[in-house]
Amino acid sequence: MERRGGDLAIARWLRDLTGWQRRGVAFGLGAFSVLALPPLGILPVLLVGLSGLIWLWEGSTSRRQAFEAGWWWGLGWFSLGIYWLANALLVEAATFAWLIPFATLGLGGVLAVFIGGATLLAWWPKLGSVGRLFVLAATWTLMEWCRSWVLTGFPWNPLGSVWDIALPVLQLGSLVGVFGLSLFTVLVFGLPTLLTRRAVGASLALVAVAALGGWIRLEAHPTEMVPDLRLRLIQPNLSQKNKWEPEKRAQDLKEQMELSFAPGWEKVNHILWPESAIPYFVEHDEEKRRVVAAAAPPGGFVIAGGLRARRTENTRHLWNSLLIIGESSQIVQIYDKVHLVPFGEYIPLRGILPIDTITQAGIDFQPGPGQQTLHVPGLPPFSPLICYEVVFPGSVVGRDQPRPEWLLTITNDGWFGISAGPHQHLAAARMRSIEEGLPMVRDANTGISAVFDGMGREIKRLRLGEKGVLDTDLPKSQEATVFARFGNAMALGSALLSLLIGLVVGRRSTRLPRPSGVRLGQETP
């Protein structure tokens, strides 16, 4: 691929930076790229942010520089992208505010290792620029997949999530998942760095083909609703402050009951409350359980988040659960959260770290046995998810379970206030819906409560920070997608294909000029 017109001045400048200049610029490029994430979704910033990283990485003269380019970019991307974690630490500021630098810059630095690993693994001096770009797309995808399970995983804000603003392109997730979308993103914003008409044309063609294919898919699968089924989602918008004090508990329960009985109650089949909405341990408290059960419509259920506790000898166990309570006040189904939040619901290395969880439970929560498909009378079978669990691609449906017909996620994003966090969380929920071809019902304490069909089309929503109810029909499920059948193997297969393409074309493609005095092999004319 022949380069036309020489390099852009900015590209030469980026490649000629040294030392802390490179690190500072890489950090700034990563931070700037955060503007492409929900809720803003300003995709063109990646023409600077991601393209700038690739130029900077191409100018590396050692493996250390290649790693540093990715790590500093990742530090900007993650620390700014998850700034809203600080809000959770301000709920009990006197106890936890000192942890804010560790929760943002500290966690950002750990997560940035995966981006640094991608740029390090892809830095093959003997390959040309085209080949290295395809290798980078492959290693980036591989490292994002690793981030979803290493040390229990934290797959928040994968690069592919920037396409949340473009629903037709987002349909690519039904084939290769969000990690495959990350590969696509690296190529789309990386090809223009080659500065040739063919490369820019190839980038535009990738977007056009993905958008056209997505549009065709959307047109071929219109939204259909399950007949004779009406759900009521409660969004109480309750504060986390002093949540477990006796007077606050009683007031919170009263407000949720009033919302449940809002006009139209007699027309709904089931009532949904968000994560930890039941402010009592009702599993062994029939009196309080009867209060909650009173909200159930005739023949229906209250499906609500609540805590479960049990003591065995001298040990107390605690679960974050979804409880399904019928008119008779009996708990007919229980689902216990599987993917727990580090430092929120358990402390890694608790014997070493002298801190408590920000939920102030005093003990670590216990994980549930695994994802389940719940069968409840009067409802199509569904897979329940509690908060954080919805961000794990390929792990929202029990693979050893019957395929559900919809996904239900309950969450309490009240910890994060009015910030980008709930918008990013919502985008992850919609992505899971597209990947699996299953409708998504999302009930959140402070918002954003929403309903998506199996194509990711939004049916209804309640805005962030709004108190109210959302009465909705339930969309029908779609046929199992390719991703639903094969999971993240599709993204890894795409990464392998990208790697092979990079190796095949790598020795014949043009490499970007290196800083003066550095010779890495014969350039292709």
Short mmCIF file of N, CA and C in Angstrom, two decimals, residues 14 28-38 41-55 73 77 140 157-165 181-182 184-193 203:
data_model
loop_
_atom_site.label_atom_id
_atom_site.label_comp_id
_atom_site.label_asym_id
_atom_site.label_seq_id
_atom_site.Cartn_x
_atom_site.Cartn_y
_atom_site.Cartn_z
N LEU A 14 4.34 13.34 16.79
CA LEU A 14 4.06 12.33 17.80
C LEU A 14 5.17 11.28 17.85
N GLY A 28 -3.02 12.00 27.61
CA GLY A 28 -3.99 12.96 27.10
C GLY A 28 -4.84 12.40 25.98
N LEU A 29 -4.23 11.61 25.10
CA LEU A 29 -4.98 11.00 24.01
C LEU A 29 -6.02 10.02 24.54
N GLY A 30 -5.64 9.23 25.56
CA GLY A 30 -6.58 8.29 26.15
C GLY A 30 -7.72 9.00 26.85
N ALA A 31 -7.39 10.08 27.59
CA ALA A 31 -8.42 10.84 28.29
C ALA A 31 -9.37 11.50 27.28
N PHE A 32 -8.82 12.04 26.21
CA PHE A 32 -9.65 12.68 25.18
C PHE A 32 -10.59 11.68 24.53
N SER A 33 -10.12 10.46 24.37
CA SER A 33 -10.93 9.42 23.72
C SER A 33 -12.17 9.04 24.52
N VAL A 34 -12.17 9.33 25.83
CA VAL A 34 -13.32 9.02 26.68
C VAL A 34 -14.58 9.73 26.19
N LEU A 35 -14.42 10.83 25.46
CA LEU A 35 -15.58 11.54 24.92
C LEU A 35 -16.39 10.68 23.95
N ALA A 36 -15.79 9.61 23.45
CA ALA A 36 -16.50 8.71 22.53
C ALA A 36 -17.40 7.73 23.28
N LEU A 37 -17.24 7.61 24.59
CA LEU A 37 -18.03 6.68 25.38
C LEU A 37 -19.42 7.26 25.68
N PRO A 38 -20.39 6.40 26.03
CA PRO A 38 -21.66 6.92 26.50
C PRO A 38 -21.43 7.77 27.77
N GLY A 41 -20.76 9.87 23.27
CA GLY A 41 -20.70 9.15 22.00
C GLY A 41 -20.16 9.98 20.85
N ILE A 42 -19.14 10.81 21.12
CA ILE A 42 -18.56 11.65 20.06
C ILE A 42 -17.49 10.84 19.34
N LEU A 43 -17.91 10.00 18.41
CA LEU A 43 -17.00 9.06 17.75
C LEU A 43 -15.81 9.72 17.05
N PRO A 44 -15.97 10.89 16.40
CA PRO A 44 -14.83 11.46 15.68
C PRO A 44 -13.61 11.76 16.55
N VAL A 45 -13.78 11.84 17.89
CA VAL A 45 -12.61 12.11 18.72
C VAL A 45 -11.58 10.98 18.62
N LEU A 46 -12.04 9.78 18.23
CA LEU A 46 -11.10 8.67 18.10
C LEU A 46 -10.17 8.84 16.91
N LEU A 47 -10.54 9.70 15.94
CA LEU A 47 -9.62 10.02 14.85
C LEU A 47 -8.37 10.72 15.37
N VAL A 48 -8.52 11.36 16.52
CA VAL A 48 -7.35 11.96 17.19
C VAL A 48 -6.83 11.03 18.27
N GLY A 49 -7.74 10.59 19.16
CA GLY A 49 -7.32 9.82 20.33
C GLY A 49 -6.72 8.47 20.01
N LEU A 50 -7.41 7.67 19.20
CA LEU A 50 -6.91 6.33 18.89
C LEU A 50 -5.87 6.38 17.78
N SER A 51 -6.11 7.21 16.76
CA SER A 51 -5.11 7.33 15.70
C SER A 51 -3.80 7.88 16.26
N GLY A 52 -3.92 8.84 17.20
CA GLY A 52 -2.71 9.39 17.82
C GLY A 52 -1.93 8.34 18.57
N LEU A 53 -2.65 7.44 19.27
CA LEU A 53 -1.96 6.34 19.96
C LEU A 53 -1.20 5.48 18.97
N ILE A 54 -1.81 5.16 17.85
CA ILE A 54 -1.16 4.29 16.87
C ILE A 54 0.08 4.94 16.29
N TRP A 55 0.01 6.23 15.98
CA TRP A 55 1.21 6.94 15.51
C TRP A 55 2.31 6.94 16.58
N TRP A 73 -1.87 5.58 27.58
CA TRP A 73 -3.16 5.82 26.92
C TRP A 73 -4.28 5.17 27.74
N TRP A 77 -7.70 6.63 29.51
CA TRP A 77 -8.99 6.05 29.10
C TRP A 77 -9.76 5.53 30.31
N TRP A 140 -5.36 -6.39 20.86
CA TRP A 140 -6.30 -5.57 21.64
C TRP A 140 -7.53 -6.40 22.03
N ASN A 157 -16.30 -0.76 29.94
CA ASN A 157 -15.90 0.14 28.85
C ASN A 157 -14.91 -0.48 27.87
N PRO A 158 -15.22 -1.64 27.29
CA PRO A 158 -14.38 -2.11 26.18
C PRO A 158 -14.49 -1.12 25.03
N LEU A 159 -13.48 -1.07 24.20
CA LEU A 159 -13.43 -0.08 23.13
C LEU A 159 -14.66 -0.15 22.23
N GLY A 160 -15.16 -1.35 21.98
CA GLY A 160 -16.31 -1.52 21.10
C GLY A 160 -17.58 -0.86 21.60
N SER A 161 -17.64 -0.50 22.89
CA SER A 161 -18.85 0.11 23.42
C SER A 161 -19.08 1.53 22.91
N VAL A 162 -18.10 2.11 22.22
CA VAL A 162 -18.29 3.46 21.68
C VAL A 162 -19.37 3.48 20.60
N TRP A 163 -19.73 2.33 20.04
CA TRP A 163 -20.73 2.29 18.97
C TRP A 163 -22.15 2.28 19.51
N ASP A 164 -22.34 2.46 20.81
CA ASP A 164 -23.68 2.48 21.37
C ASP A 164 -24.54 3.55 20.71
N ILE A 165 -23.91 4.58 20.17
CA ILE A 165 -24.65 5.66 19.52
C ILE A 165 -25.14 5.28 18.12
N LEU A 181 -16.31 -6.07 18.27
CA LEU A 181 -16.50 -4.67 17.90
C LEU A 181 -15.27 -3.84 18.23
N SER A 182 -14.55 -4.22 19.27
CA SER A 182 -13.30 -3.52 19.59
C SER A 182 -12.27 -3.73 18.48
N PHE A 184 -12.96 -4.29 15.35
CA PHE A 184 -13.49 -3.47 14.27
C PHE A 184 -13.11 -2.00 14.48
N THR A 185 -13.18 -1.52 15.71
CA THR A 185 -12.89 -0.12 16.03
C THR A 185 -11.43 0.21 15.81
N VAL A 186 -10.54 -0.69 16.22
CA VAL A 186 -9.11 -0.46 15.99
C VAL A 186 -8.82 -0.32 14.50
N LEU A 187 -9.45 -1.17 13.68
CA LEU A 187 -9.22 -1.10 12.24
C LEU A 187 -9.83 0.17 11.64
N VAL A 188 -11.04 0.51 12.05
CA VAL A 188 -11.71 1.68 11.48
C VAL A 188 -10.93 2.96 11.74
N PHE A 189 -10.41 3.12 12.96
CA PHE A 189 -9.69 4.34 13.29
C PHE A 189 -8.19 4.20 13.14
N GLY A 190 -7.73 2.98 12.83
CA GLY A 190 -6.31 2.77 12.60
C GLY A 190 -5.92 2.88 11.14
N LEU A 191 -6.77 2.43 10.24
CA LEU A 191 -6.45 2.48 8.81
C LEU A 191 -6.14 3.89 8.31
N PRO A 192 -6.87 4.94 8.76
CA PRO A 192 -6.52 6.29 8.29
C PRO A 192 -5.11 6.74 8.68
N THR A 193 -4.49 6.11 9.68
CA THR A 193 -3.12 6.50 10.05
C THR A 193 -2.12 6.14 8.97
N SER A 203 -11.39 2.08 5.51
CA SER A 203 -11.99 2.41 6.80
C SER A 203 -13.47 2.78 6.62
#
